[in-house]
CSV table of C-alpha atoms in Angstrom, one decimal:
chain,number,residue,atom,x,y,z
A,26,MET,CA,-18.0,-2.3,4.0
A,27,SER,CA,-16.8,-0.6,7.5
A,28,ALA,CA,-14.9,2.6,7.5
A,29,GLU,CA,-12.3,1.0,9.5
A,30,VAL,CA,-12.1,-1.4,6.5
A,31,GLN,CA,-12.7,0.9,3.6
A,32,SER,CA,-9.4,3.3,4.7
A,33,THR,CA,-7.1,0.2,4.7
A,34,LEU,CA,-8.0,-0.3,1.1
A,35,GLY,CA,-4.4,-1.5,-0.8
A,36,GLN,CA,-2.0,-0.9,2.9
A,37,TYR,CA,-0.8,-3.8,3.4
A,38,GLY,CA,-0.2,-4.4,7.0
A,39,ALA,CA,3.2,-5.3,8.6
A,40,GLN,CA,4.0,-9.2,6.7
A,41,SER,CA,4.8,-10.5,10.1
A,42,ALA,CA,4.1,-14.0,11.4
A,43,LEU,CA,5.2,-12.0,15.2
A,44,ALA,CA,2.3,-10.1,15.4
A,45,PRO,CA,-0.6,-12.4,14.7
A,46,GLU,CA,-4.2,-11.7,13.8
A,47,GLY,CA,-5.7,-15.2,14.3
A,48,VAL,CA,-5.8,-18.3,15.7
A,49,GLY,CA,-3.3,-20.2,13.7
A,50,ALA,CA,-0.4,-17.7,13.5
A,51,THR,CA,-0.9,-16.2,17.5
A,52,ALA,CA,-0.6,-20.7,18.3
A,53,ILE,CA,2.5,-20.4,16.0
A,54,ASN,CA,3.7,-17.0,17.4
A,55,GLY,CA,3.4,-18.9,21.2
A,56,LEU,CA,4.8,-22.4,20.2
A,57,THR,CA,8.2,-20.2,18.5
A,58,ILE,CA,8.7,-17.7,21.9
A,59,GLY,CA,8.2,-20.5,24.1
A,60,MET,CA,11.1,-22.8,21.8
A,61,THR,CA,13.3,-19.7,22.2
A,62,LEU,CA,13.2,-19.0,25.5
A,63,ALA,CA,14.0,-22.6,25.9
A,64,PHE,CA,16.9,-22.9,23.7
A,65,GLY,CA,18.3,-20.2,24.9
A,66,VAL,CA,18.2,-21.5,28.7
A,67,ILE,CA,20.0,-24.7,27.3
A,68,PHE,CA,22.2,-22.4,25.6
A,69,VAL,CA,23.5,-20.9,28.7
A,70,LEU,CA,23.1,-24.4,31.0
A,71,LEU,CA,25.5,-25.6,28.6
A,72,VAL,CA,27.9,-22.3,29.0
A,73,LEU,CA,28.3,-22.2,32.2
A,74,PHE,CA,29.3,-25.7,32.6
A,75,VAL,CA,31.8,-25.1,29.7
A,76,TRP,CA,33.1,-22.7,31.1
A,77,ALA,CA,33.0,-24.6,35.3
A,78,VAL,CA,35.2,-27.7,33.4
A,79,LEU,CA,37.8,-25.1,32.0
A,80,ALA,CA,37.4,-22.5,34.7
A,81,GLY,CA,38.4,-25.8,37.0
A,82,ARG,CA,35.5,-25.7,38.8
A,83,LEU,CA,34.3,-28.9,38.4
A,84,ALA,CA,35.4,-32.5,37.6
A,85,ALA,CA,35.1,-33.2,33.6
A,86,LYS,CA,33.8,-36.6,34.5
A,87,THR,CA,32.1,-39.0,31.9
A,88,TRP,CA,29.0,-38.5,33.3
A,89,TRP,CA,28.8,-35.0,32.9
A,90,ILE,CA,29.6,-35.5,29.7
A,91,TRP,CA,26.8,-37.8,29.4
A,92,ALA,CA,24.1,-35.7,31.3
A,93,GLY,CA,24.8,-32.6,29.5
A,94,GLY,CA,26.0,-33.8,26.0
A,95,ILE,CA,23.1,-36.6,25.4
A,96,VAL,CA,20.5,-36.9,28.5
A,97,LEU,CA,20.0,-33.4,28.3
A,98,PRO,CA,19.4,-32.6,24.9
A,99,LEU,CA,17.0,-35.5,24.3
A,100,VAL,CA,14.8,-34.2,27.1
A,101,SER,CA,14.6,-31.2,25.3
A,102,VAL,CA,14.7,-31.8,22.4
A,103,GLY,CA,11.2,-34.2,23.2
A,104,ILE,CA,10.1,-32.4,25.0
A,105,LEU,CA,10.0,-29.3,22.6
A,106,ILE,CA,8.8,-32.6,19.2
A,107,GLY,CA,5.3,-32.7,22.0
A,108,PHE,CA,4.9,-29.6,22.1
A,109,SER,CA,5.2,-28.5,18.6
A,110,THR,CA,3.1,-32.0,17.5
A,111,VAL,CA,0.1,-30.1,19.7
A,112,THR,CA,0.6,-26.9,18.1
A,113,LEU,CA,0.3,-29.3,14.2
A,114,GLN,CA,-2.8,-30.7,15.3
A,115,GLN,CA,-4.0,-27.6,16.9
A,116,ILE,CA,-3.7,-25.6,13.7
A,117,THR,CA,-4.8,-28.1,10.9
A,118,ARG,CA,-7.7,-29.5,13.0
A,119,GLU,CA,-11.1,-28.4,10.8
A,120,ASP,CA,-14.0,-27.4,11.5
A,121,PRO,CA,-17.2,-29.2,10.0
A,122,LYS,CA,-18.5,-26.0,9.8
A,123,ALA,CA,-16.1,-23.9,8.3
A,124,LEU,CA,-16.6,-21.6,5.1
A,125,VAL,CA,-14.4,-23.6,2.5
A,126,ILE,CA,-12.6,-21.2,0.3
A,127,GLU,CA,-11.0,-23.1,-2.6
A,128,VAL,CA,-7.9,-20.9,-4.1
A,129,THR,CA,-5.5,-22.7,-6.7
A,130,GLY,CA,-2.0,-21.4,-7.7
A,131,LYS,CA,-2.2,-20.4,-11.2
A,132,GLN,CA,1.3,-18.7,-12.9
A,133,PHE,CA,0.9,-16.0,-11.6
A,134,TRP,CA,-1.8,-15.2,-9.5
A,135,TRP,CA,-4.6,-16.8,-8.0
A,136,ASP,CA,-7.7,-17.9,-8.8
A,137,VAL,CA,-10.4,-18.1,-5.8
A,138,VAL,CA,-13.5,-19.9,-5.2
A,139,TYR,CA,-15.5,-19.8,-2.4
A,140,ASP,CA,-18.3,-22.4,-0.8
A,141,PRO,CA,-17.4,-24.9,-4.5
A,142,GLU,CA,-20.3,-26.7,-3.8
A,143,GLY,CA,-22.6,-24.1,-2.8
A,144,TRP,CA,-23.0,-21.1,-3.7
A,145,ALA,CA,-19.9,-21.4,-6.3
A,146,LEU,CA,-18.7,-18.1,-6.1
A,147,ARG,CA,-15.6,-17.0,-8.3
A,148,ASP,CA,-12.7,-14.1,-7.5
A,149,ALA,CA,-9.6,-13.7,-7.6
A,150,ASN,CA,-6.1,-12.4,-6.3
A,151,GLU,CA,-8.5,-11.0,-3.4
A,152,ILE,CA,-10.2,-13.6,-0.8
A,153,ILE,CA,-12.8,-11.9,2.0
A,154,ILE,CA,-13.4,-14.0,5.2
A,155,PRO,CA,-15.6,-12.9,8.3
A,156,LYS,CA,-13.9,-12.5,11.4
A,157,ASP,CA,-14.6,-15.4,14.5
A,158,ARG,CA,-15.5,-18.2,11.6
A,159,PRO,CA,-13.6,-21.0,10.9
A,160,VAL,CA,-11.9,-20.9,7.1
A,161,THR,CA,-10.6,-23.9,5.5
A,162,PHE,CA,-8.8,-23.1,2.9
A,163,ARG,CA,-8.4,-26.2,0.1
A,164,LEU,CA,-5.6,-25.5,-1.9
A,165,ASN,CA,-4.5,-26.5,-4.8
A,166,SER,CA,-2.4,-25.8,-8.4
A,167,ASP,CA,-2.7,-26.5,-11.7
A,168,ASN,CA,0.8,-25.8,-13.0
A,169,VAL,CA,4.3,-26.2,-10.5
A,170,ILE,CA,4.7,-25.9,-7.5
A,171,HIS,CA,3.2,-23.1,-5.3
A,172,SER,CA,2.9,-22.3,-1.3
A,173,PHE,CA,0.2,-20.4,0.5
A,174,TRP,CA,0.8,-17.8,3.0
A,175,VAL,CA,-0.8,-15.3,5.4
A,176,PRO,CA,1.2,-14.7,8.2
A,177,LYS,CA,-0.3,-12.9,10.4
A,178,LEU,CA,-3.4,-15.8,10.2
A,179,THR,CA,-1.8,-19.1,9.7
A,180,GLY,CA,0.6,-21.1,8.4
A,181,LYS,CA,1.5,-21.8,5.2
A,182,MET,CA,0.8,-24.9,3.0
A,183,ASP,CA,2.5,-26.2,-0.3
A,184,MET,CA,0.1,-25.9,-3.2
A,185,ILE,CA,0.6,-29.4,-5.7
A,186,PRO,CA,0.2,-30.2,-8.4
A,187,GLY,CA,-2.5,-33.9,-8.3
A,188,ARG,CA,-3.2,-33.3,-4.5
A,189,VAL,CA,-5.2,-31.4,-2.6
A,190,ASN,CA,-4.4,-29.6,0.9
A,191,THR,CA,-6.0,-28.2,3.4
A,192,LEU,CA,-5.7,-25.6,5.6
A,193,PRO,CA,-7.5,-23.8,8.5
A,194,ALA,CA,-7.8,-20.4,9.6
A,195,MET,CA,-9.8,-18.3,11.8
A,196,ALA,CA,-8.9,-14.0,12.0
A,197,THR,CA,-9.7,-12.5,15.3
A,198,GLU,CA,-9.5,-8.6,14.0
A,199,THR,CA,-10.9,-7.3,10.9
A,200,GLY,CA,-8.5,-5.4,8.5
A,201,ARG,CA,-6.3,-6.2,5.4
A,202,PHE,CA,-4.2,-9.1,5.8
A,203,ARG,CA,-0.9,-9.5,2.8
A,204,GLY,CA,-0.4,-12.8,1.7
A,205,GLN,CA,2.3,-14.1,-1.2
A,206,CYS,CA,3.7,-17.6,-2.6
A,207,ALA,CA,6.4,-18.9,-0.4
A,208,GLU,CA,7.5,-21.3,-2.7
A,209,PHE,CA,9.4,-20.5,-6.0
A,210,CYS,CA,7.0,-21.8,-8.8
A,211,GLY,CA,8.5,-19.2,-11.6
A,212,LEU,CA,10.3,-15.5,-13.3
A,213,SER,CA,7.6,-14.0,-12.0
A,214,HIS,CA,7.4,-15.5,-8.2
A,215,PRO,CA,8.2,-12.5,-6.1
A,216,LYS,CA,5.6,-11.0,-7.5
A,217,MET,CA,2.7,-13.1,-6.9
A,218,ALA,CA,1.4,-11.8,-3.6
A,219,PHE,CA,-2.1,-11.9,-2.6
A,220,GLU,CA,-5.0,-10.0,0.6
A,221,VAL,CA,-7.5,-11.8,2.6
A,222,LEU,CA,-10.0,-8.6,3.6
A,223,VAL,CA,-11.5,-9.3,6.4
A,224,VAL,CA,-14.8,-8.4,7.4
A,225,GLU,CA,-17.6,-8.4,10.6
A,226,PRO,CA,-19.6,-11.4,9.8
A,227,GLU,CA,-22.3,-9.7,9.2
A,228,GLU,CA,-20.4,-7.4,5.8
A,229,PHE,CA,-19.4,-10.5,4.8
A,230,ASP,CA,-22.6,-12.1,4.6
A,231,ALA,CA,-23.7,-9.4,2.3
A,232,TRP,CA,-21.1,-9.2,0.5
A,233,MET,CA,-22.1,-13.0,-0.6
A,234,GLN,CA,-25.4,-12.2,-1.8
A,235,ARG,CA,-24.0,-9.3,-3.4
A,236,ALA,CA,-21.0,-10.4,-5.4
A,237,SER,CA,-23.0,-13.4,-6.5
A,238,GLY,CA,-25.2,-11.2,-8.5
A,239,GLU,CA,-25.1,-10.2,-12.3
A,240,ALA,CA,-21.6,-8.0,-13.2
A,241,ARG,CA,-22.7,-3.6,-12.8
A,242,ASP,CA,-24.6,-2.3,-16.2
A,243,ALA,CA,-22.6,-0.2,-18.1
A,244,ALA,CA,-23.9,3.2,-16.9
A,245,ARG,CA,-22.9,5.6,-19.8
A,246,SER,CA,-21.6,6.1,-23.1
A,247,GLU,CA,-17.6,5.0,-22.6
A,248,LEU,CA,-18.5,1.9,-21.1
A,249,THR,CA,-21.2,1.0,-22.6
A,250,ARG,CA,-18.2,1.0,-25.4
A,251,GLY,CA,-15.7,-0.6,-22.9
A,252,ARG,CA,-18.4,-3.7,-22.3
A,253,ASP,CA,-18.4,-3.8,-26.0
A,254,VAL,CA,-14.6,-3.6,-26.6
A,255,PHE,CA,-14.2,-6.6,-24.2
A,256,VAL,CA,-16.5,-9.0,-25.9
A,257,GLU,CA,-14.8,-8.5,-29.6
A,258,ALA,CA,-11.5,-8.3,-28.6
A,259,GLY,CA,-11.8,-12.3,-27.5
A,260,CYS,CA,-11.7,-11.6,-23.8
A,261,PRO,CA,-14.1,-13.1,-22.8
A,262,ALA,CA,-12.3,-16.6,-24.2
A,263,CYS,CA,-9.9,-16.1,-20.6
A,264,HIS,CA,-12.0,-14.5,-18.5
A,265,GLU,CA,-15.9,-14.5,-16.8
A,266,ILE,CA,-18.0,-11.4,-15.9
A,267,ARG,CA,-21.1,-12.5,-14.5
A,268,GLY,CA,-24.2,-11.1,-17.2
A,269,VAL,CA,-22.0,-10.2,-20.0
A,270,ALA,CA,-19.8,-13.2,-20.3
A,271,LYS,CA,-19.5,-16.7,-19.5
A,272,GLY,CA,-17.5,-19.8,-19.4
A,273,GLY,CA,-13.4,-18.1,-19.7
A,274,ASP,CA,-11.9,-19.6,-16.7
A,275,LEU,CA,-8.4,-19.9,-18.2
A,276,GLY,CA,-8.1,-16.0,-16.3
A,277,PRO,CA,-9.1,-14.1,-13.5
A,278,ASP,CA,-13.3,-13.9,-13.1
A,279,LEU,CA,-13.4,-9.6,-13.9
A,280,SER,CA,-16.5,-9.4,-12.2
A,281,ARG,CA,-15.6,-7.1,-9.6
A,282,VAL,CA,-12.4,-6.2,-10.6
A,283,GLY,CA,-12.9,-2.6,-10.4
A,284,GLY,CA,-13.2,-3.3,-7.2
A,285,ARG,CA,-9.9,-4.8,-6.1
A,286,ALA,CA,-7.6,-2.8,-3.6
A,287,SER,CA,-4.6,-4.4,-6.2
A,288,LEU,CA,-4.0,-5.4,-9.9
A,289,GLY,CA,-1.5,-8.0,-10.9
A,290,ALA,CA,-2.1,-9.8,-7.4
A,291,GLY,CA,-0.8,-7.5,-5.3
A,292,MET,CA,1.5,-6.2,-7.5
A,293,TRP,CA,0.0,-2.8,-8.0
A,294,PRO,CA,-2.4,-0.2,-7.4
A,295,MET,CA,-6.0,-0.7,-9.0
A,296,ASN,CA,-7.2,2.0,-10.8
A,297,GLN,CA,-7.7,2.7,-14.7
A,298,GLY,CA,-4.2,3.6,-15.2
A,299,THR,CA,-2.4,0.3,-14.7
A,300,LEU,CA,-6.0,-1.5,-15.4
A,301,ALA,CA,-4.6,0.1,-19.3
A,302,GLY,CA,-0.8,-0.2,-18.8
A,303,TRP,CA,-1.5,-4.1,-17.8
A,304,ILE,CA,-4.1,-4.6,-21.1
A,305,ALA,CA,-1.8,-3.3,-24.0
A,306,ASP,CA,1.7,-5.3,-22.5
A,307,PRO,CA,1.2,-7.5,-19.0
A,308,GLN,CA,4.4,-8.8,-19.4
A,309,ALA,CA,5.9,-5.4,-18.8
A,310,MET,CA,4.2,-5.8,-15.5
A,311,LYS,CA,4.5,-9.5,-14.9
A,312,PRO,CA,7.1,-11.7,-16.8
A,313,GLY,CA,6.1,-15.3,-17.2
A,314,ALA,CA,2.6,-14.1,-17.7
A,315,LYS,CA,-0.1,-16.2,-19.8
A,316,MET,CA,-2.5,-13.3,-20.8
A,317,PRO,CA,-1.3,-11.8,-24.4
A,318,ALA,CA,-0.5,-8.3,-24.7
A,319,TYR,CA,-3.4,-6.0,-26.6
A,320,ASN,CA,-1.3,-3.2,-27.8
A,321,HIS,CA,-3.2,-3.2,-31.3
A,322,LEU,CA,-6.1,-1.6,-29.4
A,323,PRO,CA,-6.7,2.5,-31.0
A,324,GLY,CA,-6.5,4.0,-28.3
A,325,PRO,CA,-9.8,5.0,-27.6
A,326,ASP,CA,-11.0,1.3,-27.3
A,327,LEU,CA,-8.4,1.3,-24.2
A,328,ARG,CA,-9.5,3.9,-22.2
A,329,ALA,CA,-12.5,2.6,-23.0
A,330,LEU,CA,-12.3,-0.6,-22.0
A,331,SER,CA,-10.1,0.1,-18.8
A,332,ALA,CA,-12.8,2.3,-17.8
A,333,TYR,CA,-15.5,-0.4,-18.1
A,334,LEU,CA,-13.2,-3.0,-15.9
A,335,ALA,CA,-12.2,-0.6,-13.1
A,336,SER,CA,-16.0,-0.1,-12.8
A,337,LEU,CA,-17.0,-3.5,-11.8
A,338,LYS,CA,-17.1,-3.3,-8.7
């Protein structure tokens, strides 16, 4: 990846809808500014009207009450509803040629599948998309209601069990943008974040080619031991590593877990130490997480397993 993008790894930009870097967020920001200015003008007019009546400069006649209290609010709100409807249609209009990324809300992480009808490349907690290309997020949940929100890129959308919602997006700048679950979903709801990494289109195409292959092979004896511990400890029952263990989908795909900037859905920097802590006691790092503790592993095995997972990029 480019030096510009690498320099932002593990660093969140401002999580603000007022600093848009996507088509949807720009439209929402424009509507927000317009509505704020419009209501500001209306407020000033009403204050001047009340002042004029109280100061005796204006007779308090019935038609003023109708005009200022009924007609003006109805007309202004009607106009603003019209603009908001147009904006809503703009940010929810799907491009039939858009890249589809399926995101499933879990407790408490994000399951990501790129192009589910094609590549079907599975990942977790980090979403990589190309700049200036339309993307459609296909959103669902298999447990409780979650809400998918990347303030700098587009609006938010609920993830409802038994229902698939779609949210179009198109980033206009490269970089790393923080996303967040915006609907209370359980004990670790505040610890359910994610990152969207926006790269140049050719970078994205190259990444898709690389990421769809098998995970990096163990290059030294410690990593080989870590790979063996992964299999022997029963981790493949929940996790998949392409080329090593197949079929586990209860937990995140770990084929490139060491290449992600963060661990635990955006909560801790990705390194061998945090991986070892997570393996030993997930509940200490994220209360309510479904993964059991592996604190029974001997120290050498825990170090070898965490080193192996950190090497998967």
